[in-house]
Structure formats: C-alpha cells, structure tokens
PDB file of C-alpha atoms in Angstrom:
ATOM      1  CA  MET A   1     -11.812 -26.028 262.235  1.00  0.00           C
ATOM      2  CA  LYS A   2     -12.603 -29.662 261.406  1.00  0.00           C
ATOM      3  CA  LYS A   3     -13.490 -28.593 257.878  1.00  0.00           C
ATOM      4  CA  ILE A   4     -10.134 -26.844 257.448  1.00  0.00           C
ATOM      5  CA  ARG A   5      -8.260 -29.944 258.719  1.00  0.00           C
ATOM      6  CA  PHE A   6     -10.259 -32.094 256.292  1.00  0.00           C
ATOM      7  CA  ILE A   7      -9.353 -29.779 253.355  1.00  0.00           C
ATOM      8  CA  ILE A   8      -5.649 -29.828 254.310  1.00  0.00           C
ATOM      9  CA  CYS A   9      -5.665 -33.621 254.534  1.00  0.00           C
ATOM     10  CA  MET A  10      -7.321 -33.905 251.121  1.00  0.00           C
ATOM     11  CA  VAL A  11      -4.735 -31.545 249.556  1.00  0.00           C
ATOM     12  CA  LEU A  12      -1.857 -33.504 251.059  1.00  0.00           C
ATOM     13  CA  MET A  13      -3.363 -36.793 249.858  1.00  0.00           C
ATOM     14  CA  ILE A  14      -3.847 -35.488 246.291  1.00  0.00           C
ATOM     15  CA  SER A  15      -0.267 -34.135 246.291  1.00  0.00           C
ATOM     16  CA  LEU A  16       1.089 -37.522 247.425  1.00  0.00           C
ATOM     17  CA  ILE A  17      -0.895 -39.403 244.733  1.00  0.00           C
ATOM     18  CA  SER A  18       0.273 -36.947 242.060  1.00  0.00           C
ATOM     19  CA  ALA A  19       3.889 -37.379 243.132  1.00  0.00           C
ATOM     20  CA  LEU A  20       3.593 -41.144 242.990  1.00  0.00           C
ATOM     21  CA  PHE A  21       2.113 -41.139 239.487  1.00  0.00           C
ATOM     22  CA  SER A  22       4.596 -38.577 238.197  1.00  0.00           C
ATOM     23  CA  VAL A  23       7.510 -40.985 238.687  1.00  0.00           C
ATOM     24  CA  PRO A  24       8.661 -41.905 235.175  1.00  0.00           C
ATOM     25  CA  ALA A  25       7.796 -45.483 234.231  1.00  0.00           C
ATOM     26  CA  PHE A  26      10.907 -45.881 232.098  1.00  0.00           C
ATOM     27  CA  ALA A  27      13.567 -44.175 234.240  1.00  0.00           C
ATOM     28  CA  ALA A  28      15.999 -47.053 233.615  1.00  0.00           C
ATOM     29  CA  ALA A  29      16.278 -46.107 229.933  1.00  0.00           C
ATOM     30  CA  SER A  30      18.935 -43.634 228.817  1.00  0.00           C
ATOM     31  CA  TYR A  31      18.080 -43.001 225.182  1.00  0.00           C
ATOM     32  CA  VAL A  32      15.244 -42.956 222.662  1.00  0.00           C
ATOM     33  CA  GLU A  33      16.201 -44.539 219.327  1.00  0.00           C
ATOM     34  CA  THR A  34      14.115 -43.531 216.331  1.00  0.00           C
ATOM     35  CA  THR A  35      12.857 -46.417 214.228  1.00  0.00           C
ATOM     36  CA  GLY A  36      11.790 -44.183 211.356  1.00  0.00           C
ATOM     37  CA  SER A  37      11.890 -40.565 210.250  1.00  0.00           C
ATOM     38  CA  VAL A  38       9.935 -38.633 212.858  1.00  0.00           C
ATOM     39  CA  ASN A  39       8.865 -35.164 213.909  1.00  0.00           C
ATOM     40  CA  ILE A  40       9.861 -33.932 217.353  1.00  0.00           C
ATOM     41  CA  ARG A  41       7.064 -31.851 218.855  1.00  0.00           C
ATOM     42  CA  SER A  42       6.743 -29.255 221.607  1.00  0.00           C
ATOM     43  CA  GLY A  43       4.320 -31.476 223.532  1.00  0.00           C
ATOM     44  CA  PRO A  44       3.183 -35.106 223.868  1.00  0.00           C
ATOM     45  CA  GLY A  45       0.707 -35.341 221.027  1.00  0.00           C
ATOM     46  CA  PRO A  46       0.207 -34.821 217.265  1.00  0.00           C
ATOM     47  CA  GLY A  47      -1.499 -31.472 217.894  1.00  0.00           C
ATOM     48  CA  TYR A  48       1.674 -29.785 219.169  1.00  0.00           C
ATOM     49  CA  ALA A  49       4.034 -27.792 216.965  1.00  0.00           C
ATOM     50  CA  VAL A  50       6.983 -29.509 215.228  1.00  0.00           C
ATOM     51  CA  ILE A  51      10.233 -28.122 216.646  1.00  0.00           C
ATOM     52  CA  SER A  52      12.698 -30.516 214.986  1.00  0.00           C
ATOM     53  CA  THR A  53      12.977 -33.745 213.004  1.00  0.00           C
ATOM     54  CA  ALA A  54      15.045 -36.908 213.397  1.00  0.00           C
ATOM     55  CA  SER A  55      16.004 -39.546 210.866  1.00  0.00           C
ATOM     56  CA  GLU A  56      15.789 -43.299 211.443  1.00  0.00           C
ATOM     57  CA  GLY A  57      18.450 -44.582 213.805  1.00  0.00           C
ATOM     58  CA  THR A  58      18.989 -41.302 215.678  1.00  0.00           C
ATOM     59  CA  TYR A  59      19.728 -41.560 219.416  1.00  0.00           C
ATOM     60  CA  LEU A  60      18.102 -38.857 221.581  1.00  0.00           C
ATOM     61  CA  THR A  61      18.702 -38.445 225.324  1.00  0.00           C
ATOM     62  CA  TYR A  62      15.634 -39.593 227.235  1.00  0.00           C
ATOM     63  CA  LEU A  63      14.522 -37.074 229.882  1.00  0.00           C
ATOM     64  CA  ASP A  64      12.800 -39.621 232.139  1.00  0.00           C
ATOM     65  CA  SER A  65       9.257 -38.629 231.222  1.00  0.00           C
ATOM     66  CA  THR A  66       6.550 -40.506 229.257  1.00  0.00           C
ATOM     67  CA  ARG A  67       3.075 -39.184 228.536  1.00  0.00           C
ATOM     68  CA  TYR A  68       0.081 -40.603 226.653  1.00  0.00           C
ATOM     69  CA  ASP A  69      -2.054 -38.785 224.118  1.00  0.00           C
ATOM     70  CA  TYR A  70      -5.849 -39.117 223.526  1.00  0.00           C
ATOM     71  CA  ARG A  71      -5.176 -42.264 221.439  1.00  0.00           C
ATOM     72  CA  ASP A  72      -3.282 -43.814 224.347  1.00  0.00           C
ATOM     73  CA  ILE A  73       0.007 -43.617 222.383  1.00  0.00           C
ATOM     74  CA  ALA A  74       3.128 -43.042 224.470  1.00  0.00           C
ATOM     75  CA  TRP A  75       5.339 -39.991 223.853  1.00  0.00           C
ATOM     76  CA  TYR A  76       8.901 -39.744 225.178  1.00  0.00           C
ATOM     77  CA  LYS A  77      10.434 -36.467 226.359  1.00  0.00           C
ATOM     78  CA  VAL A  78      13.876 -36.028 224.768  1.00  0.00           C
ATOM     79  CA  GLN A  79      16.724 -33.591 224.398  1.00  0.00           C
ATOM     80  CA  CYS A  80      17.226 -32.506 220.787  1.00  0.00           C
ATOM     81  CA  SER A  81      18.979 -29.766 218.840  1.00  0.00           C
ATOM     82  CA  ALA A  82      16.010 -27.416 219.383  1.00  0.00           C
ATOM     83  CA  GLY A  83      15.934 -28.020 223.131  1.00  0.00           C
ATOM     84  CA  LYS A  84      13.419 -30.269 224.871  1.00  0.00           C
ATOM     85  CA  GLY A  85      10.731 -31.990 222.844  1.00  0.00           C
ATOM     86  CA  TRP A  86       8.537 -35.071 222.520  1.00  0.00           C
ATOM     87  CA  VAL A  87       8.726 -38.031 220.132  1.00  0.00           C
ATOM     88  CA  SER A  88       6.048 -40.621 219.455  1.00  0.00           C
ATOM     89  CA  SER A  89       6.615 -44.265 220.425  1.00  0.00           C
ATOM     90  CA  VAL A  90       5.151 -45.225 217.055  1.00  0.00           C
ATOM     91  CA  TYR A  91       8.473 -44.181 215.496  1.00  0.00           C
ATOM     92  CA  SER A  92      10.888 -44.759 218.382  1.00  0.00           C
ATOM     93  CA  ARG A  93      11.816 -47.043 221.229  1.00  0.00           C
ATOM     94  CA  LEU A  94      13.513 -46.752 224.633  1.00  0.00           C
ATOM     95  CA  VAL A  95      17.015 -48.207 224.913  1.00  0.00           C
ATOM     96  CA  ASN A  96      19.683 -48.301 227.609  1.00  0.00           C
ATOM     97  CA  SER A  97      22.708 -47.965 225.326  1.00  0.00           C
ATOM     98  CA  ARG A  98      23.819 -46.325 222.107  1.00  0.00           C
ATOM     99  CA  ASP A  99      25.652 -49.491 221.105  1.00  0.00           C
ATOM    100  CA  PRO A 100      24.010 -51.698 218.495  1.00  0.00           C
ATOM    101  CA  ASP A 101      23.043 -55.238 219.500  1.00  0.00           C
ATOM    102  CA  PRO A 102      25.861 -57.802 219.220  1.00  0.00           C
ATOM    103  CA  TYR A 103      24.485 -59.441 216.073  1.00  0.00           C
ATOM    104  CA  TYR A 104      25.082 -56.207 214.158  1.00  0.00           C
ATOM    105  CA  TRP A 105      28.856 -56.701 214.201  1.00  0.00           C
ATOM    106  CA  SER A 106      29.712 -57.179 210.538  1.00  0.00           C
ATOM    107  CA  TYR A 107      30.983 -54.540 208.148  1.00  0.00           C
ATOM    108  CA  VAL A 108      30.457 -52.706 204.890  1.00  0.00           C
ATOM    109  CA  GLU A 109      33.507 -51.534 202.954  1.00  0.00           C
ATOM    110  CA  ALA A 110      33.235 -48.752 200.384  1.00  0.00           C
ATOM    111  CA  THR A 111      34.858 -49.663 197.045  1.00  0.00           C
ATOM    112  CA  ALA A 112      34.728 -46.091 195.699  1.00  0.00           C
ATOM    113  CA  SER A 113      33.748 -42.578 196.804  1.00  0.00           C
ATOM    114  CA  ALA A 114      30.035 -42.764 197.641  1.00  0.00           C
ATOM    115  CA  ASN A 115      27.215 -40.750 199.160  1.00  0.00           C
ATOM    116  CA  ILE A 116      25.628 -41.993 202.383  1.00  0.00           C
ATOM    117  CA  ARG A 117      21.886 -41.228 202.341  1.00  0.00           C
ATOM    118  CA  SER A 118      19.081 -41.015 204.895  1.00  0.00           C
ATOM    119  CA  GLY A 119      17.200 -43.851 203.201  1.00  0.00           C
ATOM    120  CA  PRO A 120      17.737 -46.801 200.800  1.00  0.00           C
ATOM    121  CA  SER A 121      17.533 -45.097 197.409  1.00  0.00           C
ATOM    122  CA  LEU A 122      18.777 -42.137 195.386  1.00  0.00           C
ATOM    123  CA  ASN A 123      15.616 -40.224 196.352  1.00  0.00           C
ATOM    124  CA  TYR A 124      16.824 -39.682 199.931  1.00  0.00           C
ATOM    125  CA  ASP A 125      18.990 -36.818 201.203  1.00  0.00           C
ATOM    126  CA  ILE A 126      22.758 -37.120 201.372  1.00  0.00           C
ATOM    127  CA  ILE A 127      23.819 -37.052 205.042  1.00  0.00           C
ATOM    128  CA  SER A 128      27.499 -38.038 204.782  1.00  0.00           C
ATOM    129  CA  TYR A 129      30.204 -39.353 202.456  1.00  0.00           C
ATOM    130  CA  ALA A 130      32.430 -42.434 202.157  1.00  0.00           C
ATOM    131  CA  ALA A 131      35.859 -42.686 200.569  1.00  0.00           C
ATOM    132  CA  SER A 132      37.152 -45.815 198.891  1.00  0.00           C
ATOM    133  CA  GLY A 133      38.329 -48.242 201.569  1.00  0.00           C
ATOM    134  CA  ASP A 134      36.229 -46.753 204.401  1.00  0.00           C
ATOM    135  CA  ILE A 135      34.718 -49.411 206.638  1.00  0.00           C
ATOM    136  CA  PHE A 136      31.390 -49.052 208.476  1.00  0.00           C
ATOM    137  CA  VAL A 137      29.468 -51.169 210.961  1.00  0.00           C
ATOM    138  CA  TYR A 138      26.620 -52.965 209.157  1.00  0.00           C
ATOM    139  CA  MET A 139      23.290 -52.478 210.944  1.00  0.00           C
ATOM    140  CA  ASP A 140      21.845 -55.816 209.811  1.00  0.00           C
ATOM    141  CA  SER A 141      19.461 -54.335 207.274  1.00  0.00           C
ATOM    142  CA  THR A 142      19.487 -54.469 203.456  1.00  0.00           C
ATOM    143  CA  ARG A 143      16.793 -52.855 201.255  1.00  0.00           C
ATOM    144  CA  TYR A 144      16.323 -52.767 197.480  1.00  0.00           C
ATOM    145  CA  ASP A 145      15.363 -49.697 195.465  1.00  0.00           C
ATOM    146  CA  SER A 146      13.104 -49.518 192.382  1.00  0.00           C
ATOM    147  CA  ARG A 147      16.061 -50.514 190.188  1.00  0.00           C
ATOM    148  CA  GLY A 148      16.731 -53.649 192.255  1.00  0.00           C
ATOM    149  CA  VAL A 149      19.960 -52.199 193.690  1.00  0.00           C
ATOM    150  CA  ALA A 150      20.750 -53.257 197.274  1.00  0.00           C
ATOM    151  CA  TRP A 151      21.386 -50.625 199.931  1.00  0.00           C
ATOM    152  CA  TYR A 152      23.107 -51.408 203.233  1.00  0.00           C
ATOM    153  CA  ARG A 153      22.207 -49.686 206.483  1.00  0.00           C
ATOM    154  CA  ILE A 154      25.402 -48.579 208.245  1.00  0.00           C
ATOM    155  CA  ARG A 155      26.573 -46.605 211.263  1.00  0.00           C
ATOM    156  CA  CYS A 156      28.335 -43.393 210.232  1.00  0.00           C
ATOM    157  CA  SER A 157      29.333 -40.034 211.763  1.00  0.00           C
ATOM    158  CA  LYS A 158      25.745 -38.781 211.419  1.00  0.00           C
ATOM    159  CA  GLY A 159      24.185 -41.771 213.219  1.00  0.00           C
ATOM    160  CA  THR A 160      22.866 -44.304 210.729  1.00  0.00           C
ATOM    161  CA  GLY A 161      22.547 -44.054 206.956  1.00  0.00           C
ATOM    162  CA  TRP A 162      22.409 -46.081 203.772  1.00  0.00           C
ATOM    163  CA  ILE A 163      25.087 -46.836 201.175  1.00  0.00           C
ATOM    164  CA  SER A 164      24.551 -48.350 197.729  1.00  0.00           C
ATOM    165  CA  SER A 165      25.961 -51.808 196.962  1.00  0.00           C
ATOM    166  CA  THR A 166      27.137 -50.307 193.658  1.00  0.00           C
ATOM    167  CA  TYR A 167      29.957 -48.680 195.638  1.00  0.00           C
ATOM    168  CA  SER A 168      30.347 -51.066 198.586  1.00  0.00           C
ATOM    169  CA  TYR A 169      30.194 -54.673 199.713  1.00  0.00           C
ATOM    170  CA  LEU A 170      29.518 -56.663 202.847  1.00  0.00           C
ATOM    171  CA  VAL A 171      32.540 -57.903 204.794  1.00  0.00           C
ATOM    172  CA  ASP A 172      32.704 -61.029 206.950  1.00  0.00           C
ATOM    173  CA  GLU A 173      32.348 -60.639 210.738  1.00  0.00           C
ATOM    174  CA  ASP A 174      35.866 -61.927 211.378  1.00  0.00           C
ATOM    175  CA  TYR A 175      37.412 -59.127 209.292  1.00  0.00           C
ATOM    176  CA  GLU A 176      40.450 -57.823 211.205  1.00  0.00           C
ATOM    177  CA  GLN A 177      40.557 -54.114 211.916  1.00  0.00           C
ATOM    178  CA  TYR A 178      43.015 -51.829 213.597  1.00  0.00           C
ATOM    179  CA  VAL A 179      43.014 -48.446 215.278  1.00  0.00           C
ATOM    180  CA  GLU A 180      45.921 -46.097 214.687  1.00  0.00           C
ATOM    181  CA  ALA A 181      46.570 -43.090 216.904  1.00  0.00           C
ATOM    182  CA  THR A 182      46.818 -39.905 214.841  1.00  0.00           C
ATOM    183  CA  ALA A 183      48.243 -37.860 217.713  1.00  0.00           C
ATOM    184  CA  SER A 184      49.383 -38.294 221.306  1.00  0.00           C
ATOM    185  CA  VAL A 185      46.270 -39.422 223.106  1.00  0.00           C
ATOM    186  CA  ASN A 186      45.070 -40.916 226.402  1.00  0.00           C
ATOM    187  CA  ILE A 187      43.425 -44.308 226.424  1.00  0.00           C
ATOM    188  CA  ARG A 188      40.759 -44.788 229.062  1.00  0.00           C
ATOM    189  CA  ARG A 189      38.899 -47.476 230.970  1.00  0.00           C
ATOM    190  CA  GLY A 190      35.603 -46.540 229.334  1.00  0.00           C
ATOM    191  CA  PRO A 191      34.176 -44.721 226.274  1.00  0.00           C
ATOM    192  CA  GLY A 192      34.217 -41.118 227.532  1.00  0.00           C
ATOM    193  CA  LEU A 193      36.273 -38.330 229.074  1.00  0.00           C
ATOM    194  CA  ASN A 194      34.840 -39.093 232.517  1.00  0.00           C
ATOM    195  CA  TYR A 195      36.599 -42.500 232.624  1.00  0.00           C
ATOM    196  CA  ARG A 196      40.007 -42.946 234.245  1.00  0.00           C
ATOM    197  CA  ILE A 197      43.115 -42.581 232.082  1.00  0.00           C
ATOM    198  CA  VAL A 198      45.081 -45.833 231.818  1.00  0.00           C
ATOM    199  CA  THR A 199      48.061 -44.466 229.899  1.00  0.00           C
ATOM    200  CA  SER A 200      48.923 -42.309 226.909  1.00  0.00           C
ATOM    201  CA  VAL A 201      50.077 -43.499 223.467  1.00  0.00           C
ATOM    202  CA  GLU A 202      51.918 -41.766 220.659  1.00  0.00           C
ATOM    203  CA  GLU A 203      50.994 -40.848 217.111  1.00  0.00           C
ATOM    204  CA  GLY A 204      51.415 -43.855 214.808  1.00  0.00           C
ATOM    205  CA  ASP A 205      50.826 -46.509 217.511  1.00  0.00           C
ATOM    206  CA  VAL A 206      48.537 -49.241 216.165  1.00  0.00           C
ATOM    207  CA  PHE A 207      46.182 -51.473 218.163  1.00  0.00           C
ATOM    208  CA  ASP A 208      43.831 -54.387 217.468  1.00  0.00           C
ATOM    209  CA  TYR A 209      40.215 -53.241 217.276  1.00  0.00           C
ATOM    210  CA  ASP A 210      37.817 -55.698 218.934  1.00  0.00           C
ATOM    211  CA  GLY A 211      34.688 -54.610 217.038  1.00  0.00           C
ATOM    212  CA  ARG A 212      33.133 -52.379 219.699  1.00  0.00           C
ATOM    213  CA  THR A 213      32.350 -48.695 219.163  1.00  0.00           C
ATOM    214  CA  SER A 214      30.511 -46.575 221.689  1.00  0.00           C
ATOM    215  CA  TYR A 215      29.392 -42.931 221.644  1.00  0.00           C
ATOM    216  CA  ASP A 216      29.738 -40.427 224.465  1.00  0.00           C
ATOM    217  CA  ASP A 217      27.254 -37.684 225.354  1.00  0.00           C
ATOM    218  CA  ARG A 218      28.821 -35.376 222.752  1.00  0.00           C
ATOM    219  CA  GLY A 219      28.274 -37.952 220.012  1.00  0.00           C
ATOM    220  CA  VAL A 220      32.018 -38.715 219.729  1.00  0.00           C
ATOM    221  CA  ALA A 221      32.881 -42.321 218.805  1.00  0.00           C
ATOM    222  CA  TRP A 222      35.219 -44.343 221.021  1.00  0.00           C
ATOM    223  CA  TYR A 223      36.927 -47.531 219.795  1.00  0.00           C
ATOM    224  CA  ARG A 224      37.626 -50.460 222.111  1.00  0.00           C
ATOM    225  CA  ILE A 225      41.140 -51.735 221.565  1.00  0.00           C
ATOM    226  CA  ASP A 226      43.391 -54.466 222.853  1.00  0.00           C
ATOM    227  CA  TYR A 227      46.230 -53.009 224.932  1.00  0.00           C
ATOM    228  CA  TYR A 228      48.596 -55.707 226.209  1.00  0.00           C
ATOM    229  CA  GLY A 229      45.763 -58.149 226.672  1.00  0.00           C
ATOM    230  CA  SER A 230      43.271 -55.725 228.250  1.00  0.00           C
ATOM    231  CA  ALA A 231      40.351 -53.906 226.631  1.00  0.00           C
ATOM    232  CA  TYR A 232      40.451 -50.092 226.801  1.00  0.00           C
ATOM    233  CA  TRP A 233      39.014 -47.200 224.849  1.00  0.00           C
ATOM    234  CA  ILE A 234      40.467 -44.532 222.528  1.00  0.00           C
ATOM    235  CA  SER A 235      38.702 -41.466 221.130  1.00  0.00           C
ATOM    236  CA  SER A 236      38.075 -41.244 217.378  1.00  0.00           C
ATOM    237  CA  VAL A 237      39.086 -37.570 217.598  1.00  0.00           C
ATOM    238  CA  TYR A 238      42.715 -38.703 217.874  1.00  0.00           C
ATOM    239  CA  SER A 239      42.646 -42.043 216.035  1.00  0.00           C
ATOM    240  CA  VAL A 240      41.488 -43.721 212.853  1.00  0.00           C
ATOM    241  CA  LEU A 241      39.851 -47.116 212.291  1.00  0.00           C
ATOM    242  CA  TYR A 242      40.906 -49.162 209.301  1.00  0.00           C
TER     243      TYR A 242
END
C-alpha cells in the first residue's frame, strides 16, 4: 500500500513539474516577424518537413509555444497558410505588434508603374505592383543591387517588399497624406471590427492621415485618421490613402 502511495505521489509530482515547464516563456508576444526568407516546418527542428515558406517581413500569429532543437536554437510555433508550423529564431523574432517601430515613418512614392519584389534586385520574385503616385511606408532599409541601383524596403499589401529607386523616391517624414472614404463606412476606436463604432462617414469624405497603419487578424490595413480632433480608425477596404 505504501508503495502504491509512493508511486501516485511521484506521478503527481512529475505531472506538476511538466505543467510548470510547459508554460510558454514568451506568452506576452503576439506575432513572429520573419527577418529573412524562411521555411516553416512541421516540427521544431531542421529535420522536420517543410510545410510552407515565408518571405522577410512576414507577420505570423504566435501560438504561445517555443521549443529548442539539438543545437539549442529556439523554434516558434505559428499559424500559417498550411496550418500550424514552426519557424526558426535564426530567421525570425517575437514581437507584440504588427506596427513598425516609430522611426520607420517616412515614405516612398512611386514615380511610374513598378513591380514590388521579394528582395532588392531584379532577380527576386514579383509579389505586388505599384502605380505612379502610390505611396508606401518606408521600412528604413535601402540596399543596392549589382548595377548599383538602390532598392527601398516598403510595406505593401503583401507584407513587405522592395521597389527600385528607378521608379520611386524617398519622401520626407512630414509629407501630408489624406484618407478618402470610397463608400459609406464606419470609423472605429481601434484598428479592427471588434472595436466600437464611433460614427459612419460617407463616400468622398476626406480626413487627415496621422501616419499610423495597423493590420487586423485578417491582414486588412486600418488607417488612423483625425476626426474633429480625435484619432480614430478606418478600414482600407472602404477607403484610399493618398
């Protein structure tokens, strides 16, 4: 009987220790931002199958779990297009927000129709397009290709990408921008459909843009605007930034 009690106590103790150590060390983080092109794998190590890929600057939802491989490298569990997977900390970092840091707030304006690529040269894949006059948030990074042409890292509809200086130029931080409603739309207290509606505005209404863009859990951009002296948010689905 004493032996049975001892075994039960040991099982309970092991279960308690396991529960304590299974608490994620980085639960405060919300996203994993990729710092380079990276494979997403089925498990926390290089030996697991590749289930998806992510380009530099992609934000993936962090699933509150970090594991270490045999090299003692951390792997983050994330939600991706293929389901749940793991990404190496060598090519990613934990962040609490999808917003860029404040020092990123300057702009790149396209001077002609241009391709936006996954990297800073013509050798990289096209991920999006820019029309003449389109304005993008500059991500504080400029690289030069083998021809000596500068490429600017920007935020676009696909996350982040690169645009050639042949078809664009850097704009000063104090560049004034506006948001125009393209349909009747609600403006909200925060950047998402779960925030309270403040009021609705009509197609053609124009507002001062204060330089802040945030992305909801669907990947939809929300612009922060000045509405009678207060800062509120409007969805890019029903508005345009210029």
